[in-house]
Coordinates of C-alpha atoms and ligand atoms in Angstrom, one line a residue:
X762 CA 18.9 15.2 16.2
X763 CA 19.5 15.2 19.7
X764 CA 20.7 11.5 20.8
X765 CA 21.1 10.8 24.1
X766 CA 23.6 8.1 25.3
X767 CA 21.0 5.3 26.0
X768 CA 20.0 6.0 22.5
X769 CA 23.5 5.8 21.3
X770 CA 24.2 2.3 22.5
X771 CA 20.9 1.1 21.0
X772 CA 21.8 2.6 17.9
X773 CA 25.1 1.1 17.9
X774 CA 23.7 -2.5 19.0
X775 CA 20.9 -2.0 16.0
X776 CA 23.5 -1.1 13.6
X777 CA 25.5 -4.2 14.3
X778 CA 23.1 -6.7 14.4
X779 CA 20.0 -5.9 12.4
X780 CA 20.3 -5.3 8.5
X781 CA 17.6 -2.7 8.1
X782 CA 15.2 -2.6 5.3
X783 CA 15.4 -0.6 2.2
X784 CA 18.4 1.2 3.6
X785 CA 22.3 1.3 2.6
X786 CA 23.4 0.7 5.9
X787 CA 26.7 2.8 5.7
X788 CA 24.4 5.8 5.5
X789 CA 23.6 5.4 9.2
X790 CA 27.4 6.3 10.1
X791 CA 25.8 9.8 9.9
X792 CA 22.1 9.4 10.0
X793 CA 21.4 7.7 13.2
X794 CA 18.9 5.2 14.1
X795 CA 15.7 6.4 15.7
X796 CA 14.9 4.1 18.6
X797 CA 11.3 3.7 19.3
X798 CA 10.3 3.1 22.9
X799 CA 6.4 3.5 22.6
X800 CA 3.6 4.5 20.5
X801 CA 0.3 6.3 21.4
X802 CA -1.8 7.7 18.7
X803 CA -0.3 9.8 16.4
X804 CA 2.7 9.9 18.1
X805 CA 6.0 7.7 18.6
X806 CA 8.4 8.3 21.5
X807 CA 11.7 7.6 21.5
X808 CA 13.8 6.3 24.6
X809 CA 14.2 10.2 25.5
X810 CA 10.7 10.8 25.5
X811 CA 11.5 13.0 22.3
X812 CA 8.1 12.7 19.8
X813 CA 7.4 12.2 16.3
X814 CA 4.2 12.4 14.6
X815 CA 3.6 9.3 12.3
X816 CA 2.4 10.8 9.9
X817 CA 3.4 8.2 7.2
X818 CA 1.6 5.8 9.2
X819 CA 4.9 3.3 10.1
X820 CA 5.2 2.7 5.9
X821 CA 1.7 3.0 5.4
X822 CA 0.1 0.2 7.9
X823 CA -1.4 1.9 10.6
X824 CA -4.9 3.2 10.6
X825 CA -6.2 4.0 14.0
X826 CA -3.1 4.9 15.8
X827 CA -0.5 3.3 18.1
X828 CA -1.5 1.2 20.9
X829 CA -5.3 1.6 19.9
X830 CA -7.4 0.7 22.9
X831 CA -10.0 -1.4 20.6
X832 CA -7.4 -3.4 18.9
X833 CA -5.5 -3.8 22.0
X834 CA -8.7 -5.4 23.6
X835 CA -9.7 -7.6 21.1
X836 CA -6.1 -8.7 20.7
X837 CA -5.7 -9.4 24.1
X838 CA -9.0 -11.3 24.4
X839 CA -8.3 -13.5 21.5
X840 CA -4.8 -14.4 23.1
X841 CA -6.9 -16.1 25.8
X842 CA -8.4 -18.1 23.0
X843 CA -6.2 -18.9 20.4
X844 CA -3.1 -17.6 19.4
X845 CA -2.6 -19.9 16.0
X846 CA -3.8 -22.9 14.4
X847 CA -2.2 -24.3 10.9
X848 CA -5.3 -23.4 8.5
X849 CA -4.6 -26.5 6.2
X850 CA -7.6 -28.9 7.5
X851 CA -8.4 -26.7 10.4
X852 CA -10.1 -23.6 10.8
X853 CA -11.5 -20.8 13.4
X854 CA -13.9 -18.4 14.2
X855 CA -11.7 -15.2 13.6
X856 CA -10.5 -16.3 10.0
X857 CA -14.4 -17.4 9.0
X858 CA -15.9 -13.9 10.1
X859 CA -13.0 -12.0 8.5
X860 CA -13.5 -13.7 5.1
X861 CA -17.5 -13.2 5.3
X862 CA -16.7 -9.8 6.3
X863 CA -14.5 -8.9 3.4
X864 CA -16.5 -10.8 0.9
X865 CA -19.8 -8.5 2.4
X866 CA -17.4 -5.5 1.5
X867 CA -17.4 -6.5 -2.0
X868 CA -21.0 -7.3 -2.2
X869 CA -20.1 -11.0 -2.1
X870 CA -18.6 -10.7 -5.7
X871 CA -15.4 -11.3 -4.5
X872 CA -16.6 -14.1 -2.0
X873 CA -13.3 -16.5 -1.7
X874 CA -10.5 -15.3 0.4
X875 CA -6.7 -16.9 0.6
X876 CA -4.5 -15.4 3.0
X877 CA -0.9 -15.0 3.6
X878 CA 1.5 -12.7 5.7
X879 CA 2.5 -9.9 3.8
X880 CA 2.0 -7.8 0.6
X881 CA 4.5 -9.6 -1.7
X882 CA 3.1 -12.8 -0.8
X883 CA -0.6 -11.8 -1.9
X884 CA 0.8 -10.6 -5.3
X885 CA 2.6 -13.9 -5.8
X886 CA -0.7 -15.6 -5.0
X887 CA -2.8 -13.8 -7.3
X888 CA -0.1 -14.2 -10.1
X889 CA 0.0 -17.9 -9.4
X890 CA -3.9 -18.3 -9.2
X891 CA -4.2 -16.3 -12.4
X892 CA -1.9 -18.7 -14.3
X893 CA -3.4 -22.0 -12.6
X894 CA -6.7 -20.6 -13.6
X895 CA -6.0 -20.4 -17.3
X896 CA -4.0 -23.8 -17.0
X897 CA -6.8 -25.4 -15.5
X898 CA -9.1 -23.9 -18.1
X899 CA -7.0 -25.5 -20.9
X900 CA -5.6 -22.1 -22.1
X901 CA -1.7 -23.1 -21.2
X902 CA -0.6 -20.3 -23.4
X903 CA -1.8 -17.6 -21.0
X904 CA 1.2 -17.4 -18.8
X905 CA 2.3 -13.6 -18.8
X906 CA 1.6 -10.7 -17.0
X907 CA 1.4 -6.9 -17.8
X908 CA 1.6 -3.9 -15.7
X909 CA 2.0 -0.1 -15.4
X910 CA 5.1 1.6 -15.9
X911 CA 6.7 2.7 -12.5
X912 CA 3.9 0.4 -10.8
X913 CA 5.2 -1.1 -7.5
X914 CA 4.1 -4.8 -6.4
X915 CA 6.3 -5.6 -3.9
X916 CA 10.1 -7.3 -3.9
X917 CA 10.1 -11.1 -3.9
X918 CA 11.2 -12.3 -7.4
X919 CA 7.6 -12.7 -9.0
X920 CA 6.1 -9.5 -7.3
X921 CA 9.5 -7.9 -8.3
X922 CA 9.1 -8.9 -12.2
X923 CA 5.7 -7.0 -12.1
X924 CA 7.3 -4.1 -10.5
X925 CA 8.8 -1.0 -12.4
X926 CA 10.9 0.8 -10.0
X927 CA 14.3 0.9 -11.4
X928 CA 16.4 1.3 -7.8
X929 CA 14.6 -1.8 -6.6
X930 CA 14.5 -4.0 -9.8
X931 CA 17.5 -3.2 -11.8
X932 CA 20.0 -5.2 -9.8
X933 CA 18.1 -8.1 -9.9
X934 CA 16.9 -8.5 -13.6
X935 CA 19.1 -11.6 -14.2
X936 CA 16.6 -13.3 -11.7
X937 CA 13.5 -12.0 -12.9
X938 CA 11.0 -13.3 -15.3
X939 CA 10.2 -10.8 -18.3
X940 CA 6.7 -8.8 -18.0
X941 CA 5.6 -5.9 -19.9
X942 CA 4.8 -2.5 -18.6
X943 CA 2.2 -0.2 -20.6
X944 CA 1.9 3.2 -20.2
X945 CA 0.7 4.9 -16.9
X946 CA -2.3 7.2 -16.6
X947 CA -0.2 9.4 -14.0
X948 CA -1.3 13.0 -15.4
X949 CA 1.9 14.3 -14.1
X950 CA 3.4 12.7 -17.1
X951 CA 1.6 14.3 -19.8
X952 CA 3.8 15.9 -22.3
X953 CA 1.4 18.9 -23.4
X954 CA -0.7 19.3 -19.9
X955 CA -3.5 16.9 -21.0
X956 CA -6.5 16.5 -18.3
X957 CA -6.3 13.6 -15.9
X958 CA -9.1 12.5 -17.8
X959 CA -7.4 12.4 -21.3
X960 CA -4.2 10.9 -19.9
X961 CA -6.5 8.1 -18.5
X962 CA -7.7 7.6 -21.9
X963 CA -4.5 7.7 -23.8
X964 CA -2.8 5.2 -21.1
X965 CA -6.0 3.0 -21.5
X966 CA -5.3 2.8 -25.6
X967 CA -1.9 1.5 -24.8
X968 CA -3.2 -1.2 -22.7
X969 CA -5.9 -2.3 -25.2
X970 CA -3.2 -2.1 -28.0
X971 CA -1.0 -4.4 -25.9
X972 CA -3.9 -6.9 -25.0
X973 CA -5.1 -7.0 -28.7
X974 CA -1.5 -8.0 -29.7
X975 CA -0.7 -10.1 -26.9
X976 CA -3.9 -11.4 -24.8
X977 CA -3.1 -15.4 -26.1
X978 CA 0.0 -15.5 -23.9
X979 CA -1.6 -13.0 -21.2
X980 CA -2.8 -14.5 -17.8
X981 CA -3.4 -10.8 -15.8
X982 CA -3.3 -7.2 -16.0
X983 CA -2.1 -6.0 -12.3
X984 CA -2.5 -2.5 -11.2
X985 CA -2.5 -0.3 -8.3
X986 CA -5.7 1.7 -8.3
X987 CA -6.0 5.3 -8.0
X988 CA -2.6 5.7 -6.4
X989 CA 0.8 4.1 -7.7
X990 CA 2.4 4.5 -4.3
X991 CA 6.1 3.6 -4.4
X992 CA 6.8 5.6 -7.4
X993 CA 5.8 8.5 -5.7
X994 CA 2.2 8.7 -4.8
X995 CA 1.1 9.1 -8.5
X996 CA -2.6 9.7 -8.9
X997 CA -4.9 9.1 -11.6
X998 CA -8.3 9.7 -12.8
X999 CA -10.9 6.6 -12.0
X1000 CA -12.1 6.5 -15.7
X1001 CA -8.8 4.4 -16.1
X1002 CA -10.0 1.6 -14.4
X1003 CA -12.9 1.3 -16.1
X1004 CA -11.3 1.5 -19.1
X1005 CA -8.9 -1.1 -18.2
X1006 CA -11.8 -3.4 -16.8
X1007 CA -13.6 -3.5 -20.2
X1008 CA -10.3 -4.1 -22.4
X1009 CA -9.4 -6.8 -19.6
X1010 CA -13.1 -8.2 -20.2
X1011 CA -12.4 -7.8 -24.1
X1012 CA -9.6 -9.8 -24.7
X1013 CA -9.8 -12.5 -21.9
X1014 CA -7.3 -11.3 -19.2
X1015 CA -7.7 -10.9 -15.7
X1016 CA -7.4 -7.9 -13.7
X1017 CA -5.7 -8.0 -10.4
X1018 CA -6.3 -5.1 -8.2
X1019 CA -3.4 -4.3 -5.7
X1020 CA -4.9 -2.3 -3.2
X1021 CA -2.2 -3.5 -0.4
X1022 CA -1.6 0.3 -0.2
X1023 CA -4.8 2.1 -1.2
X1024 CA -7.2 -0.6 0.3
X1025 CA -8.8 0.0 3.8
X1026 CA -10.0 3.4 3.4
X1027 CA -6.9 5.1 2.2
X1028 CA -8.2 6.1 -1.4
X1029 CA -11.5 7.9 0.3
X1030 CA -13.6 4.7 -0.3
X1031 CA -13.1 1.5 1.5
X1032 CA -11.9 -0.4 -1.9
X1033 CA -10.0 2.0 -4.6
X1034 CA -11.6 0.5 -7.1
X1035 CA -15.1 1.1 -6.0
X1036 CA -14.6 4.7 -7.4
X1037 CA -14.4 3.3 -10.8
X1038 CA -17.8 1.2 -10.2
X1039 CA -15.9 -1.8 -11.2
X1040 CA -14.9 -5.4 -9.8
X1041 CA -11.5 -7.0 -10.4
X1042 CA -10.9 -10.7 -10.8
X1043 CA -8.3 -10.6 -7.8
X1044 CA -8.1 -8.0 -4.8
X1045 CA -5.1 -8.0 -2.8
X1046 CA -5.0 -6.7 0.6
X1047 CA -2.4 -6.3 3.2
X1048 CA -0.7 -3.0 5.1
X1049 CA -3.8 -1.4 6.9
X1050 CA -5.8 -4.7 7.0
X1051 CA -4.8 -5.3 10.6
X1052 CA -4.5 -1.5 11.7
X1053 CA -1.0 -1.7 11.5
X1054 CA -0.6 -4.3 14.2
X1055 CA 0.1 -7.6 12.7
X1056 CA 1.5 -9.1 9.2
X1057 CA -1.5 -10.4 7.2
X1058 CA -2.5 -10.1 3.7
X1059 CA -5.5 -11.5 1.7
X1060 CA -6.4 -12.6 -2.2
X1061 CA -9.8 -12.3 -2.6
X1062 CA -11.5 -13.8 -6.0
X1063 CA -14.6 -14.7 -7.4
X1064 CA -16.8 -18.0 -7.7
X1065 CA -15.7 -18.7 -11.5
X1066 CA -12.0 -18.7 -10.5
X1067 CA -12.8 -20.7 -7.4
X1068 CA -14.6 -23.1 -9.1
X1069 CA -11.8 -23.8 -12.0
X1070 CA -9.7 -25.4 -9.1
X1071 CA -12.4 -27.3 -7.4
X1072 CA -11.9 -30.9 -8.5
X1073 CA -11.2 -34.4 -7.5
X1074 CA -7.5 -33.8 -8.8
X1075 CA -5.3 -32.8 -6.2
X1076 CA -2.9 -31.0 -8.6
X1077 CA -5.9 -28.9 -9.8
X1078 CA -6.0 -27.4 -6.5
X1079 CA -4.2 -24.4 -5.2
X1080 CA -1.7 -26.0 -3.4
X1081 CA 0.3 -22.7 -2.3
X1082 CA 0.7 -22.2 1.6
X1083 CA 2.7 -20.1 3.9
X1084 CA 3.2 -21.4 7.9
X1085 CA 1.2 -18.4 9.0
X1086 CA -1.6 -18.6 6.8
X1087 CA -4.9 -17.0 8.6
X1088 CA -3.0 -16.5 11.7
X1089 CA -6.0 -16.0 14.4
X1090 CA -4.4 -13.3 16.4
X1091 CA -4.0 -11.2 12.8
X1092 CA -7.2 -11.8 12.0
X1093 CA -8.8 -11.0 15.0
X1094 CA -6.7 -7.4 14.6
X1095 CA -8.4 -7.3 11.3
X1096 CA -11.7 -7.9 12.7
X1097 CA -11.1 -5.2 15.3
X1098 CA -10.5 -2.7 12.5
X1099 CA -13.4 -3.4 10.3
X1100 CA -15.4 -2.8 13.6
X1101 CA -13.7 0.4 13.9
X1102 CA -14.8 1.6 10.4
X1103 CA -18.4 0.7 11.3
X1104 CA -18.4 2.0 15.1
X1105 CA -16.8 5.4 14.0
X1106 CA -18.2 6.2 10.6
X1107 CA -14.5 6.3 9.3
X1108 CA -14.9 6.9 5.8
X1109 CA -17.4 9.8 6.4
X1110 CA -15.7 11.1 8.8
X1111 CA -12.0 11.0 6.9
X1112 CA -13.9 13.3 4.2
X1113 CA -14.2 16.0 6.7
X1114 CA -10.8 15.7 8.0
X1115 CA -9.2 15.6 4.4
X1116 CA -11.3 18.8 3.6
X1117 CA -9.5 20.3 7.1
X1118 CA -6.2 19.1 5.7
X1119 CA -6.6 20.6 2.5
X1120 CA -7.6 24.1 3.9
X1121 CA -4.7 24.0 6.0
X1122 CA -2.4 23.1 3.4
X1123 CA -3.1 26.1 1.0
X1124 CA 0.3 27.7 1.9
X1125 CA 1.3 24.3 0.5
X1126 CA -0.1 24.4 -3.0
X1127 CA 0.8 28.2 -3.4
X1128 CA 4.4 27.3 -2.2
X1129 CA 6.8 28.8 -5.0
X1130 CA 9.3 25.7 -4.7
X1131 CA 6.4 23.0 -4.7
X1132 CA 4.5 21.7 -7.7
X1133 CA 1.6 19.1 -8.0
X1134 CA 0.3 19.5 -4.7
X1135 CA -2.5 16.8 -5.0
X1136 CA -4.7 14.7 -2.9
X1137 CA -6.9 11.3 -3.1
X1138 CA -8.8 10.3 0.1
X1139 CA -6.0 10.3 3.0
X1140 CA -3.1 10.7 0.7
X1141 CA -1.5 13.9 0.0
X1142 CA 1.9 14.3 -1.8
X1143 CA 3.8 17.2 -3.8
X1144 CA 7.1 17.6 -5.5
X1145 CA 9.7 20.1 -4.0
X1146 CA 12.2 21.7 -6.4
X1147 CA 15.4 21.1 -5.1
X1148 CA 18.9 20.5 -6.5
X1149 CA 20.1 18.3 -3.5
X1150 CA 20.6 14.7 -4.7
X1151 CA 20.2 13.9 -1.1
X1152 CA 17.1 15.7 -0.7
X1153 CA 14.8 12.9 0.5
X1154 CA 17.6 11.9 3.6
X1155 CA 18.0 15.6 4.2
X1156 CA 14.6 16.0 4.7
X1157 CA 13.5 13.2 6.7
X1158 CA 16.5 14.2 9.1
X1159 CA 15.2 17.8 9.2
X1160 CA 11.6 16.8 9.7
X1161 CA 12.5 14.4 12.7
X1162 CA 13.9 17.9 14.5
X1163 CA 10.5 19.1 14.0
X1164 CA 8.8 16.3 15.5
X1165 CA 7.7 14.8 12.4
X1166 CA 8.2 11.5 10.7
X1167 CA 7.9 12.2 7.0
X1168 CA 9.9 9.9 4.4
X1169 CA 10.0 11.8 0.9
X1170 CA 10.4 9.4 -2.0
X1171 CA 13.2 11.3 -4.3
X1172 CA 11.6 14.8 -4.3
X1173 CA 8.1 14.0 -3.5
X1174 CA 7.1 14.6 -0.1
X1175 CA 3.8 12.9 0.9
X1176 CA 1.3 12.5 4.0
X1177 CA -0.3 9.2 4.8
X1178 CA -1.5 9.9 8.4
X1179 CA -3.4 7.6 10.6
X1180 CA -7.1 8.6 10.7
X1181 CA -7.1 9.3 14.1
X1182 CA -5.2 12.6 13.1
X1183 CA -7.1 15.5 14.8
X1184 CA -7.2 19.3 13.6
X1185 CA -4.4 20.3 15.5
X1186 CA -2.2 17.8 14.4
X1187 CA -3.2 18.6 10.8
X1188 CA -2.3 22.1 11.3
X1189 CA 0.8 21.1 13.1
X1190 CA 2.1 18.9 10.5
X1191 CA 1.5 21.7 7.9
X1192 CA 3.0 24.3 9.6
X1193 CA 6.3 22.1 10.3
X1194 CA 6.4 20.7 6.8
X1195 CA 6.9 24.3 5.4
X1196 CA 9.5 25.1 8.3
X1197 CA 11.4 22.0 7.0
X1198 CA 11.2 23.3 3.3
X1199 CA 12.4 26.7 4.0
X1200 CA 15.0 25.3 6.5
X1201 CA 16.3 23.5 3.3
X1202 CA 18.4 24.8 0.5
X1203 CA 17.1 24.9 -2.8
Ligands
LIG1033 C1 3.8 -2.3 0.2 C2 3.2 -2.9 -1.3 C3 3.1 -3.9 -1.6 C4 4.2 -5.0 -0.7 O1 3.8 -5.5 0.5 P1 4.9 -5.9 1.3 O2 3.7 -6.1 2.8 O3 5.6 -4.7 1.7 O4 5.6 -7.0 0.9 C5 2.7 -4.4 -2.9 N1 1.7 -3.6 -3.4 C6 1.9 -2.3 -3.0 C7 1.0 -1.4 -3.7 C8 2.3 -1.8 -1.9 O5 2.5 -0.7 -1.5

């Protein structure tokens, strides 16, 4: 990477004063930080005007590109009216309209929206609400949670306790409450090359067996529908969700759909669970909901769950709160995002884009060092055969030299581009990814 002296001084100051997330800071002795000055559409520009194609949507949040004119205008107008007001005792147009529109997207089935500021907090809320629902219903023994092997639900203590990614979890295990994990339907794990559908059925049996034994002490099953993201874009058959829904119904256990990554069109439908034709009891959204502009998350739930809290007793209410709950600017950004879905017929157009990228990527699928090339909606992933223990870091650095922001998870390389990516940018992405792979040692 070429780093100028202007960039250099920002790097030193950032490494000294900013403790960066998901980072062993010592690695920045040799791996320079990238100081970004501005963004436009698919591209990020550093302080020297070097550009990088944001092929991971800035950690999976950006949907319609950087500095999107439509969202910018909506936010500027909102700034003139109201930036924020507390949501206890007060309300405002953006939060009402957003809740109504989200509810409508679930066909009114998940008609009650509770807001927070980030994904992990949404997961905390869903877990607490589920537990509290059973308590309010006199089922005080239902206090446990079950999740999928290799699942990821965020890194606050409650969310981390249902997460199953050793690198993030093991250090903190003395702080965490136990939760159970059942087999993942990830078809890459099939010992005898079973089909994705077989894997789905086998994993669903494991969940059924678990619930059969433990339903009396289980409040909820939490799952990332269709794609387990942080473990390395593990994709699975939608049939799993249908069977899991049946098992949850049969054993009276809530289903929490954590669509923080897969929601907002990422999976190819607006909600990933729609592909299974089911409805969860709780739906968590964040990341793309504001188009990648502002921190916002929401937990949506059903009439019966809401009704179990509605009472003369204060303690039976859901007293959870965050200072920025329902922030007006964030809600406005989310409304503008939903408007763009309609205005630009995004879900439909993404299908065409995905087909174009799949056609352009046939050399990736056929590459001798690449395995399991896969795609769901607007996510692509594959494993690169390598003996380099620092593959992810070395790939990331080499990709930056080729104007690409890509951040592999272990040996899994993935593309999760903003939906505004055009044909040329898709071709550039594929072409340069192949160059990066060929430049790195096996
Ligand atoms: C990112 C993510 C979270 C956590 O969201 P944060 O905003 O990072 O706290 C939870 N679940 C899934 C599936 C995610 O991808």
